[in-house]
GROMACS .gro file of C-alpha atoms in nm:
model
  276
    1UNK     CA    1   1.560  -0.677  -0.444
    2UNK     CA    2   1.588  -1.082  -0.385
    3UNK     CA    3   1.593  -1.086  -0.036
    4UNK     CA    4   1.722  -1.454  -0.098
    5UNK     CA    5   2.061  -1.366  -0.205
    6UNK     CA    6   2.165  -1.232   0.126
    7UNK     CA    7   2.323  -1.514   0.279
    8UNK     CA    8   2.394  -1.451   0.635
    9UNK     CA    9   2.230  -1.095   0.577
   10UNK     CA   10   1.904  -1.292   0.531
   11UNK     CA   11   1.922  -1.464   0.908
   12UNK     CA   12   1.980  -1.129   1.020
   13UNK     CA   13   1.717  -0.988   0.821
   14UNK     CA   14   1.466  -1.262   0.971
   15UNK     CA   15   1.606  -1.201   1.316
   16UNK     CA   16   1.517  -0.870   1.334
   17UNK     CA   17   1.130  -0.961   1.144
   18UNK     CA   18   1.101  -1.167   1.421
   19UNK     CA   19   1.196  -0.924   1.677
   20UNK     CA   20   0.968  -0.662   1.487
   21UNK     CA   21   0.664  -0.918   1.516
   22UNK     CA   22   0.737  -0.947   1.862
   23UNK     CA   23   0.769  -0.592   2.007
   24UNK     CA   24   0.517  -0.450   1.738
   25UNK     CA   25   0.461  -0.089   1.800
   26UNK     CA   26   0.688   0.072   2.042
   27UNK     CA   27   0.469   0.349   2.287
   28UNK     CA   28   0.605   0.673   2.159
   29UNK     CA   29   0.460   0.535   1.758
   30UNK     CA   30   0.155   0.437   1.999
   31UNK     CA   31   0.110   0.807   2.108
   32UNK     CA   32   0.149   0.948   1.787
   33UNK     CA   33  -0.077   0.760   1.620
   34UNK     CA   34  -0.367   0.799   1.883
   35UNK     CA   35  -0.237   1.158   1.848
   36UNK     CA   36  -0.352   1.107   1.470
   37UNK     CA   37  -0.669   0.961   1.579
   38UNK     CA   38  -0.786   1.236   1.802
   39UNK     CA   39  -0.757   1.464   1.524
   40UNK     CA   40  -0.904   1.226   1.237
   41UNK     CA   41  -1.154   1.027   1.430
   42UNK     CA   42  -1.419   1.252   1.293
   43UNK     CA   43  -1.357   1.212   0.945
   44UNK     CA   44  -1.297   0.807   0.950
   45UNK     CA   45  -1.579   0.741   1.248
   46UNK     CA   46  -1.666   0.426   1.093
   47UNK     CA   47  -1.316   0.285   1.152
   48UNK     CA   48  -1.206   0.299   0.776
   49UNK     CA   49  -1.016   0.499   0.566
   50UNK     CA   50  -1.310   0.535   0.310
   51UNK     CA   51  -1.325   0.895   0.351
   52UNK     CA   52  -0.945   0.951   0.301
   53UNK     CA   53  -0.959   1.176  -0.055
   54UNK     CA   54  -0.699   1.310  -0.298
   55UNK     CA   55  -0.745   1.590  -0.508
   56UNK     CA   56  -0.611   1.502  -0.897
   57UNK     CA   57  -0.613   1.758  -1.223
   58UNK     CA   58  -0.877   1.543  -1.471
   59UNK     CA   59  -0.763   1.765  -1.738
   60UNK     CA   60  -0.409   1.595  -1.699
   61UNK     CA   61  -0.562   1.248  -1.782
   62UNK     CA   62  -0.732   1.324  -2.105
   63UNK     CA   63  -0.499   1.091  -2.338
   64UNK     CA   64  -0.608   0.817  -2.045
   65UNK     CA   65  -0.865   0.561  -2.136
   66UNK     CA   66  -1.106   0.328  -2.028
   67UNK     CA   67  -1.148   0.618  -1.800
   68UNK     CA   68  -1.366   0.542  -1.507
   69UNK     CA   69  -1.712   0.671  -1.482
   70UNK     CA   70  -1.694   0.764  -1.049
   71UNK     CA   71  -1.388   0.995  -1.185
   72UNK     CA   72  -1.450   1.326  -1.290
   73UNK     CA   73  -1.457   1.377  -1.662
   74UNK     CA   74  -1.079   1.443  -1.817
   75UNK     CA   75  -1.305   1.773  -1.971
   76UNK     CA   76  -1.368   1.910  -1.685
   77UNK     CA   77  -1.209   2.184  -1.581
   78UNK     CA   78  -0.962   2.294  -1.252
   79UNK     CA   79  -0.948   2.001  -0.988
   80UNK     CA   80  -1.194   1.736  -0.837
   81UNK     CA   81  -1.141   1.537  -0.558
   82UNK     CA   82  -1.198   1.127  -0.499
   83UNK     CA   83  -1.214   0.900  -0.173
   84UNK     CA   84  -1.089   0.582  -0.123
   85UNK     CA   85  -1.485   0.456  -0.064
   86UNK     CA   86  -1.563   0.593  -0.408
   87UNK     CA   87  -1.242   0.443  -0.556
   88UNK     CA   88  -1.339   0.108  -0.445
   89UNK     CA   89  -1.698   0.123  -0.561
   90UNK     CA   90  -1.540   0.177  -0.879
   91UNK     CA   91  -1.295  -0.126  -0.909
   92UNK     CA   92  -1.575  -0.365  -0.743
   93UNK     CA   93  -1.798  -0.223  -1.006
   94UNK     CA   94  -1.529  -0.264  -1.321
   95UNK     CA   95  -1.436  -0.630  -1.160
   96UNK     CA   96  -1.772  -0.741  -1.211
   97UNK     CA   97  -1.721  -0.616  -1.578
   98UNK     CA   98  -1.370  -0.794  -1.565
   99UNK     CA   99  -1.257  -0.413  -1.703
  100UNK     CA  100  -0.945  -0.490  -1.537
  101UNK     CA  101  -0.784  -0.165  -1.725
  102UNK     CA  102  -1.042   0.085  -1.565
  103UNK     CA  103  -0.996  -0.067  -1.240
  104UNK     CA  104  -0.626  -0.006  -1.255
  105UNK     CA  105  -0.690   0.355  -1.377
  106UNK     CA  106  -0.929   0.418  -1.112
  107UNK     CA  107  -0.638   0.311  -0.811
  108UNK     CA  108  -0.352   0.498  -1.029
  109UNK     CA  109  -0.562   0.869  -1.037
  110UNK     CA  110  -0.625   0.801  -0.663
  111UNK     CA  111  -0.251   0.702  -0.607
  112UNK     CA  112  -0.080   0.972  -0.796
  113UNK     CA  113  -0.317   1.274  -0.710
  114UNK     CA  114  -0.193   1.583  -0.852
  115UNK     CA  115   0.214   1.447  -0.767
  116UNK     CA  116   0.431   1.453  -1.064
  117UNK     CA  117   0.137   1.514  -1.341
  118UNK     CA  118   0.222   1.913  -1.395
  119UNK     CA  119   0.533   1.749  -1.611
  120UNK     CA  120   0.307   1.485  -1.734
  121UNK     CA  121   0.496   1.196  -1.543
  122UNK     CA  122   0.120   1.049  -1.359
  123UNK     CA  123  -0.049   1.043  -1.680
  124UNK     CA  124   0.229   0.926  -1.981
  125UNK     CA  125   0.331   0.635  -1.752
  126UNK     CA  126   0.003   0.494  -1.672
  127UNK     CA  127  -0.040   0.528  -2.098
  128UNK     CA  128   0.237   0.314  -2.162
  129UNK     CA  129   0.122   0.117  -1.922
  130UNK     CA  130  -0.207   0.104  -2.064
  131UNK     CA  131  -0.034   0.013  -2.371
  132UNK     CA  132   0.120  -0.266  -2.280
  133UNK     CA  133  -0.012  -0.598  -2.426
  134UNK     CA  134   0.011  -0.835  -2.154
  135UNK     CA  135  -0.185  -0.621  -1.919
  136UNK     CA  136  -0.516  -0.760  -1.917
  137UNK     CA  137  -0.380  -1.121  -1.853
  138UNK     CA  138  -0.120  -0.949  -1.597
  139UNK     CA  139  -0.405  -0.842  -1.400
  140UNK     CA  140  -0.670  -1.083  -1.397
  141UNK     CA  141  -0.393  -1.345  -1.302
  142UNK     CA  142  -0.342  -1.095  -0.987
  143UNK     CA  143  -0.660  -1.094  -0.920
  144UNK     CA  144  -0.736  -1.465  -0.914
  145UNK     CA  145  -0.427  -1.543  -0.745
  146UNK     CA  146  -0.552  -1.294  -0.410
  147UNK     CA  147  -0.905  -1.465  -0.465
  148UNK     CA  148  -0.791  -1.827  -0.470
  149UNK     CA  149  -0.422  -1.806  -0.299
  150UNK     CA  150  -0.406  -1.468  -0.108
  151UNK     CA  151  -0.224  -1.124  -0.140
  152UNK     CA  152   0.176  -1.245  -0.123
  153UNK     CA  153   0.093  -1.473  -0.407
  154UNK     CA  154  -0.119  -1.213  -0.630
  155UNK     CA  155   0.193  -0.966  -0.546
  156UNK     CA  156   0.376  -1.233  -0.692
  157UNK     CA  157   0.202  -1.243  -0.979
  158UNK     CA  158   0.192  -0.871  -1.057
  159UNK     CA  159   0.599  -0.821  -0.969
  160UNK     CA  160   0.777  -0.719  -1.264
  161UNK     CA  161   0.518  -0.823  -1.537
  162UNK     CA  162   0.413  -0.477  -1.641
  163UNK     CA  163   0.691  -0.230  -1.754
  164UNK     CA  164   0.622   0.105  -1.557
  165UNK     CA  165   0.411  -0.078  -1.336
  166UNK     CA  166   0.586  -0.145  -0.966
  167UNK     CA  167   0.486  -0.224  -0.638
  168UNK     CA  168   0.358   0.171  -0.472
  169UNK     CA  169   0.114   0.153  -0.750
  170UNK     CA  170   0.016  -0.226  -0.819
  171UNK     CA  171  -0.030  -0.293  -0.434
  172UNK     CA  172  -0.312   0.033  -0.477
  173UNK     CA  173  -0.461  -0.168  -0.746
  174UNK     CA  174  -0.453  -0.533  -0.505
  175UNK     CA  175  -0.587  -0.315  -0.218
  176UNK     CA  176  -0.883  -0.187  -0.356
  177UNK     CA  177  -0.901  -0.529  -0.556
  178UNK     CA  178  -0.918  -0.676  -0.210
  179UNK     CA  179  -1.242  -0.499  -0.064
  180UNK     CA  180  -1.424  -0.562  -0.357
  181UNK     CA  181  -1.305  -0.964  -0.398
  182UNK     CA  182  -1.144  -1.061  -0.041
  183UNK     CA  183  -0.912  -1.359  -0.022
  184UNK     CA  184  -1.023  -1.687   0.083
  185UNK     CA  185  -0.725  -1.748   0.278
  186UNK     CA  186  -0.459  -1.490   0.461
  187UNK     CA  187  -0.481  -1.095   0.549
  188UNK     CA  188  -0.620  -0.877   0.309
  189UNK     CA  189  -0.416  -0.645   0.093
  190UNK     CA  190  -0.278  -0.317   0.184
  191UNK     CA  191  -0.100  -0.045   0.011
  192UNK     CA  192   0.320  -0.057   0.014
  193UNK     CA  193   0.462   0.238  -0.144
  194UNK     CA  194   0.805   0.416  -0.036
  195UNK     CA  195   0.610   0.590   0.303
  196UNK     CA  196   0.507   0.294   0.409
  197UNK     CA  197   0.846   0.150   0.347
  198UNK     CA  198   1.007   0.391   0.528
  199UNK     CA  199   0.790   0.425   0.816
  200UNK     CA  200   0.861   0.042   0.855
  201UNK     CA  201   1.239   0.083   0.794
  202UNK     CA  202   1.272   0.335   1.069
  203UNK     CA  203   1.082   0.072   1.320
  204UNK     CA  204   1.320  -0.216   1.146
  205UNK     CA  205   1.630   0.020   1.239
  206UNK     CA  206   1.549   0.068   1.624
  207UNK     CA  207   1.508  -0.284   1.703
  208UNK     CA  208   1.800  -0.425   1.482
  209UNK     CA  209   1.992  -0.133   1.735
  210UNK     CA  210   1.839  -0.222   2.064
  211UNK     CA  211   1.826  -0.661   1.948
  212UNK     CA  212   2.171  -0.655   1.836
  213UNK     CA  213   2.053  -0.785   1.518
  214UNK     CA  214   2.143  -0.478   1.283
  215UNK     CA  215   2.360  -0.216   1.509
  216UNK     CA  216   2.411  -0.012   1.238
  217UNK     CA  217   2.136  -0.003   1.033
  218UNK     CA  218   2.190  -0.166   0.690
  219UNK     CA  219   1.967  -0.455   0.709
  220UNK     CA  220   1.674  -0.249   0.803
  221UNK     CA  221   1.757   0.004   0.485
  222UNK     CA  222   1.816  -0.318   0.308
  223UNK     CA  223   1.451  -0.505   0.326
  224UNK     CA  224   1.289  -0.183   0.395
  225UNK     CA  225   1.403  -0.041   0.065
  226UNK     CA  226   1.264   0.283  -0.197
  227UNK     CA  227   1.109   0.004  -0.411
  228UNK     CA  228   1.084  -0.312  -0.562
  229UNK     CA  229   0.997  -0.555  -0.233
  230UNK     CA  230   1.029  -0.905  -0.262
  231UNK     CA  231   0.642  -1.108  -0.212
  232UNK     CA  232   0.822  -1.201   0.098
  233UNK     CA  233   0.885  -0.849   0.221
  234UNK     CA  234   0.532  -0.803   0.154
  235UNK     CA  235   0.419  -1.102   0.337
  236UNK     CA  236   0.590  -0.931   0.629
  237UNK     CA  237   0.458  -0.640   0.587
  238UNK     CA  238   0.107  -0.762   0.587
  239UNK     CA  239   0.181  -0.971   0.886
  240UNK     CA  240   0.322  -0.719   1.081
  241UNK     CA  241   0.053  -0.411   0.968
  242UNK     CA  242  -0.233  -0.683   1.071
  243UNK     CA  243  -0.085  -0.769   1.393
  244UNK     CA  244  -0.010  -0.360   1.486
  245UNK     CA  245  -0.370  -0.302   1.406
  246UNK     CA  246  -0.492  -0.552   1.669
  247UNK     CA  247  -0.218  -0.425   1.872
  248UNK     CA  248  -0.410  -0.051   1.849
  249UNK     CA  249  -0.738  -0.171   1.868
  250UNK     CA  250  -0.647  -0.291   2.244
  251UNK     CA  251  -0.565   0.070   2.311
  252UNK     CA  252  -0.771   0.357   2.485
  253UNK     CA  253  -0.637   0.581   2.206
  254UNK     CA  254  -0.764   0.400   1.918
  255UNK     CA  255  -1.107   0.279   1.793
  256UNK     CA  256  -1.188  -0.087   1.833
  257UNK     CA  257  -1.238  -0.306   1.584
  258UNK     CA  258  -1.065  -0.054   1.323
  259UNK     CA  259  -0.919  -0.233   0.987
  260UNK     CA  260  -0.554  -0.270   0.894
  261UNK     CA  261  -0.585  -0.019   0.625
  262UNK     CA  262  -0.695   0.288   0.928
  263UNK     CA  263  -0.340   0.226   1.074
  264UNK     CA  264  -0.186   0.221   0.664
  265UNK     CA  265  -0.349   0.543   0.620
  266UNK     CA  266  -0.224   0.677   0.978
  267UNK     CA  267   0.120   0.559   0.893
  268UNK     CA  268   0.132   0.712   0.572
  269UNK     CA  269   0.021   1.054   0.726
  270UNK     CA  270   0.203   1.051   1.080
  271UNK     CA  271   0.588   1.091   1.115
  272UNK     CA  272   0.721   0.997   1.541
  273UNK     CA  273   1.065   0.950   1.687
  274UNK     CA  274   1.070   0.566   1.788
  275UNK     CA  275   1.235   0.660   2.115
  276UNK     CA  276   1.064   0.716   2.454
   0.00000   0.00000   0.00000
């Protein structure tokens, strides 16, 4: 989606951003999400999602390689389970090795878990991704772009260069690419997959409704689409995600000083009603 080719849908569309980056989070998402905190604060007491783990099938992944050492081995049998903190020790550790292909195979097991690879989907499209000849130079130019330019740019840089390759999963691999190699200008990365997108959209919706910007609806389902954001939608999405989380961390209910990614991981987790 070209945001761009809108027209007056586009004003609209930056209307209602601007209405969004005004009002942030309304008090009922507020609630919920200090709801979500009471109940998690145990297992993320340092403020970080590090802890967050998925639980993936290595047996699924055996025609997958580099394969990462911190995953278990694609021989082993029945399930093991990885956490974000381990995923990104993984990626800062292949980074240093510029093994830009086990980096992205370390965020891809993490971001597919065990969803879709009984048919095989997870693991045959990360091998023709894998296979793909331009991958190497597609992501060490992402990664130099969020070192020396920031995450809309390296976004830029990844969107639509690697058939089979889209947005839910590359912004895993510029997320955990991020902790390991920050940018030296602008917010740090943060996951956008169809949740997030959603979770956003449903926000978008409410204040297009009670601004006047988007009565019915269809700009909000039109920026906050399935899939395929424009480096400007994410550039919103960081601003606004950045700006919630210092929004929360003024709040009784949520811990100070928590990063951006806490409230991506809450988000992803936590469903509200936006009214009341």
């Amino acid at each position: 989606m070209n945001e761009q080719d809108g027209g007056g849908r586009q004003d609209r569309a930056d209307a209602v951003d601007r209405e969004m980056a005004t009002r942030l989070l309304p008090g009922s998402v507020v609630r919920s999400l200090g709801c979500w905190w009471e109940t998690n604060a145990a297992a993320y007491a340092d403020g970080t999602p590090g802890a967050h783990t998925i639980r993936y099938t290595p047996g699924r992944w055996t025609q997958i390689a580099p394969w990462p050492k911190a995953l278990a081995p694609t021989s082993a049998g029945g399930d093991a389970t990885v956490s974000r903190a381990e995923v990104a020790s993984a990626v800062a550790d292949a980074l240093w090795r510029e093994a830009f292909r086990e980096a992205l195979v370390a965020t891809y097991v993490w971001g597919k878990g065990k969803r879709g690879t009984p048919g095989g989907s997870g693991p045959s499209t990360l091998h023709k991704i894998l296979a793909f000849d331009g991958l190497d130079a597609a992501l060490a130019a992402a990664v130099t772009a969020l070192r020396e330019h920031g995450a809309p740019q390296a976004y830029a840089a990844l969107q639509g260069q690697v058939p089979g390759l889209g947005p839910a999963f590359f912004t895993k691999f510029l997320y955990f690419t991020g902790i390991a190699v920050p940018p030296t200008r602008g917010p740090q990365p943060l996951i956008l997959d169809r949740v997030l997108s959603r979770r956003l959209r449903q926000l978008a919706a409410t204040v297009g409704r009670e601004s006047g910007h988007d009565v019915d609806g269809s700009i909000a389902a039109w920026v906050w689409s399935d899939g395929n954001w424009s480096p400007h939608r994410y550039r919103v999405y960081l601003s606004f995600m950045h700006a919630a989380a210092d929004q929360l961390a003024a709040d009784d209910s949520w811990p100070s000083g928590a990063a951006p990614d806490l409230l991506e991981c809450a988000l992803f987790t936590t469903g509200w009603e936006t009214s009341g």
